[in-house]
Amino acid sequence: MTISDNRRRLRTELTLAEKASLMSGANFWNTKRVDRLGVPSIMLTDGPHGLRKQGGAADHLGLHASIPATCFPPAATLANSWDPGLLTRVGEALGAEAAAEDVSVLLGPGLNLKRNPLAGRSFEYFSEDPLLSGTSAAAMIRGIQSRGVAACAKHFAVNSQETHRMTIDEIVDERALHETYLEGFRIALAEGDPWTVMSSYNKVNGTYANENVELLDRILRRTFGFDGLVVTDWGGNNDRIAGLIAGNALEMPSTDGVTDREIVAAVEAGTLDETVLDARVEELLALIARTARDDAPAPVDHDAHHELAIEAARRSIVLLDNPLDVLPLGPASGRVAVIGDFAARPRYQGAGSSLVNPTRVDSALDALRASDLDIAGFERGFARRDKPSRLLRRRALRLARRSDVVLLFLGLDESAEAEGVDRQHMRLARNQLVLAHQLIGLGVPVVVVLAGGAPVELPFADEAAAIVHSYLAGQGGGTAVADVLTGCVNPSGRLAETYPLVYADVPSSASFAQTQATSEHRESIYVGYRYFDKTETPVRYPFGHGLGYTRFRYEELEAGETSARVTLTNTGAREGEETVQLYVEAPDAAVGEIRAPRELRGFAKVALMPGETVTVEIPYAEHAFDVYDVDHGGWRTVGGTYGVLAGASSRDVRLRRELDVEGEAWTAPGKDRLPHYVDGRVEKVNDLEFGELLGRPLPSPRWPVGQPLTRDDIIAQTRGRGGFAGLLYRVIDLAYALLMALGRPHAANNTRFVLDLPFRSVARMSGGRVDDAMLDGLLLMVNGRFWRGVRQVLSAWRARRRSERVHSNN
């Protein structure tokens, strides 16, 4: 009997109740088992960049400790390597650690497009470009699944902000949806074949992603060919029956049987066809079979994985500036002052569901002290959270004055980047900026080493002697940073996102995370460098930028029908790596068209010895000369004379060749009524023009006023209502402020996360401690009927206790 025959046999022998039970978790991390038929439970757990398996109290926000595991650099860092081979090796290590702990599904990688620098989860995502995102994710997926562990591509789709993320309606036009937000997923599925996909919390154009038939059925399955299992994000179910029909199989975590009973009732009432349920059960059984292990997994070599974490960080660190060639440092550099709290206590990962308990952590300070440099001393320089300290600053300045060069470690602290909250601005902490200004004013060369998972404004950039960006470098980042600074490693990282001069330059800056009910993607296809290059807006560092300690010459670009070839020579005195980036320039550079002037359509990372020359062939991406035609519901090759560009960033083009492409004539529908989409000045788009682009009226961006709160509303909507509702909001807000004051930013951010929970999630994420009857009592309380609500909560609680006692006695 084949595996598929066995699955069909199991499905036919399962009762309706058993099939329904398989559609939700047994607890926080495990699926249910059916002992009668030998259907085992499997474990799903977090880990985009490291295994986060919890042995005790369970949560999905990093509140409780997990077992030690290797903390690799997060996706935002690894993307800077532009090295799919490296990501595959990291994926293999992640899969090996998951397999050793009997984990069947590793919940990652995340590959949502980076729409705005303030998105709180940017550190978990790869890039602002779908090709780089999708290629990177596919490489990691292949690595994870090579160890018999399912990867889970997430979050599908358009998860672009953390503010009100569980109910926010992402309003995006169809062309932007396909060309930007879905294209990375398409590539990851085509090249990586993940066995699971996680749906996102948010709505997309009015419908929750998890019950969106257009997204999960027509696009994900029928168009992209996905044949695996769709799992909710934790607590991400809204309407269980609608989710099943759309294509979601597994709801996590456990709902204590509530939604299982809903499924049984729907089948018995005829509102859910049992064949739909059978299809979802088949998907879960297939996943169980795919991840079954006959042999015990090999033990994990944590030392080897730590070395891989160091290598991954080395290859991802970006040298942003080095105008005076101060770097690399060596014995001839003189006395080196190390200043900045991050040197001793590194920021090496973000917070939330991806918070890994590392097996060890290397600090840059320890690694620098172990090098050949003459370290004059170390000073913290500033308080970790933005608290003024003249004493710390004076001590740092005193050390700098008796040194020949300063290594200044700056960055975003732990409270700035976390799941569940978006950043409030793009600035570094004020105490860090004051210190940087005063140190630079001394006249001693200052080398800035940055840490953080997303762009920041850098007002001191033109005055620094050099700037190195480690991003969030994982547990081996301290060693990697020291190796780059001292020249043991030639930096080869290249930015996977654009660094604006100031946040106001970002096209979505005026509206991002500012509304309550909707998030309007008025910039459409103009995300990241597509906008900045279209409008020729000055930037601090362009997409793809990065320097090294050698130089490369580009020659002899040939543009063929399916690929381009370019000859590259290392003209410097050191071995190094260059990332050759291939851009396709639209006919006439898209002047007068709703189209980006150039887009990344291929890349290759090449290692060369001094004086070595190599010819590199780079295939064009699948849709290199295409646009998504909304009228025809598919991709269209647009004919014309294109420019094929080879360069070191989107603005550092070294060679250009023309290529005539056969295709169809195309003009964006309604172009004459969309002037700001034609010239790219999408920050000027008004309601009328955005509605014209969408082809429908805009929904209200605000929550309804004066209406009772329902299960689908979020706890944040209690604000300003008075009575118990207002008290509930103030208690949560006060707890957040108190935890911040106590120096516990992770717990504080997770407390604030509660405000974005829909009331329905209070019951469904309580592990059975709160049922729907109690929830209805809570809603009575917040809607001004406090004592009636209290009585209902107590009555429901007593009824539940009686039921539990009867069940335990039986």
CSV table of C-alpha atoms in Angstrom, one decimal, residues 48 121 248 320 414 503 599 648 668 678 722 757:
chain,number,residue,atom,x,y,z
A,48,PRO,CA,12.9,31.8,11.4
A,121,ARG,CA,9.0,43.0,12.3
A,248,ASN,CA,-6.8,26.7,5.6
A,320,LEU,CA,28.6,51.5,4.2
A,414,GLU,CA,15.6,45.9,22.5
A,503,TYR,CA,11.8,59.2,7.2
A,599,GLU,CA,14.0,46.6,-11.4
A,648,ALA,CA,26.9,47.4,-7.8
A,668,ALA,CA,-1.8,51.0,-17.8
A,678,VAL,CA,2.7,58.1,-13.9
A,722,GLY,CA,-15.2,55.3,30.1
A,757,LEU,CA,-6.0,41.2,20.3
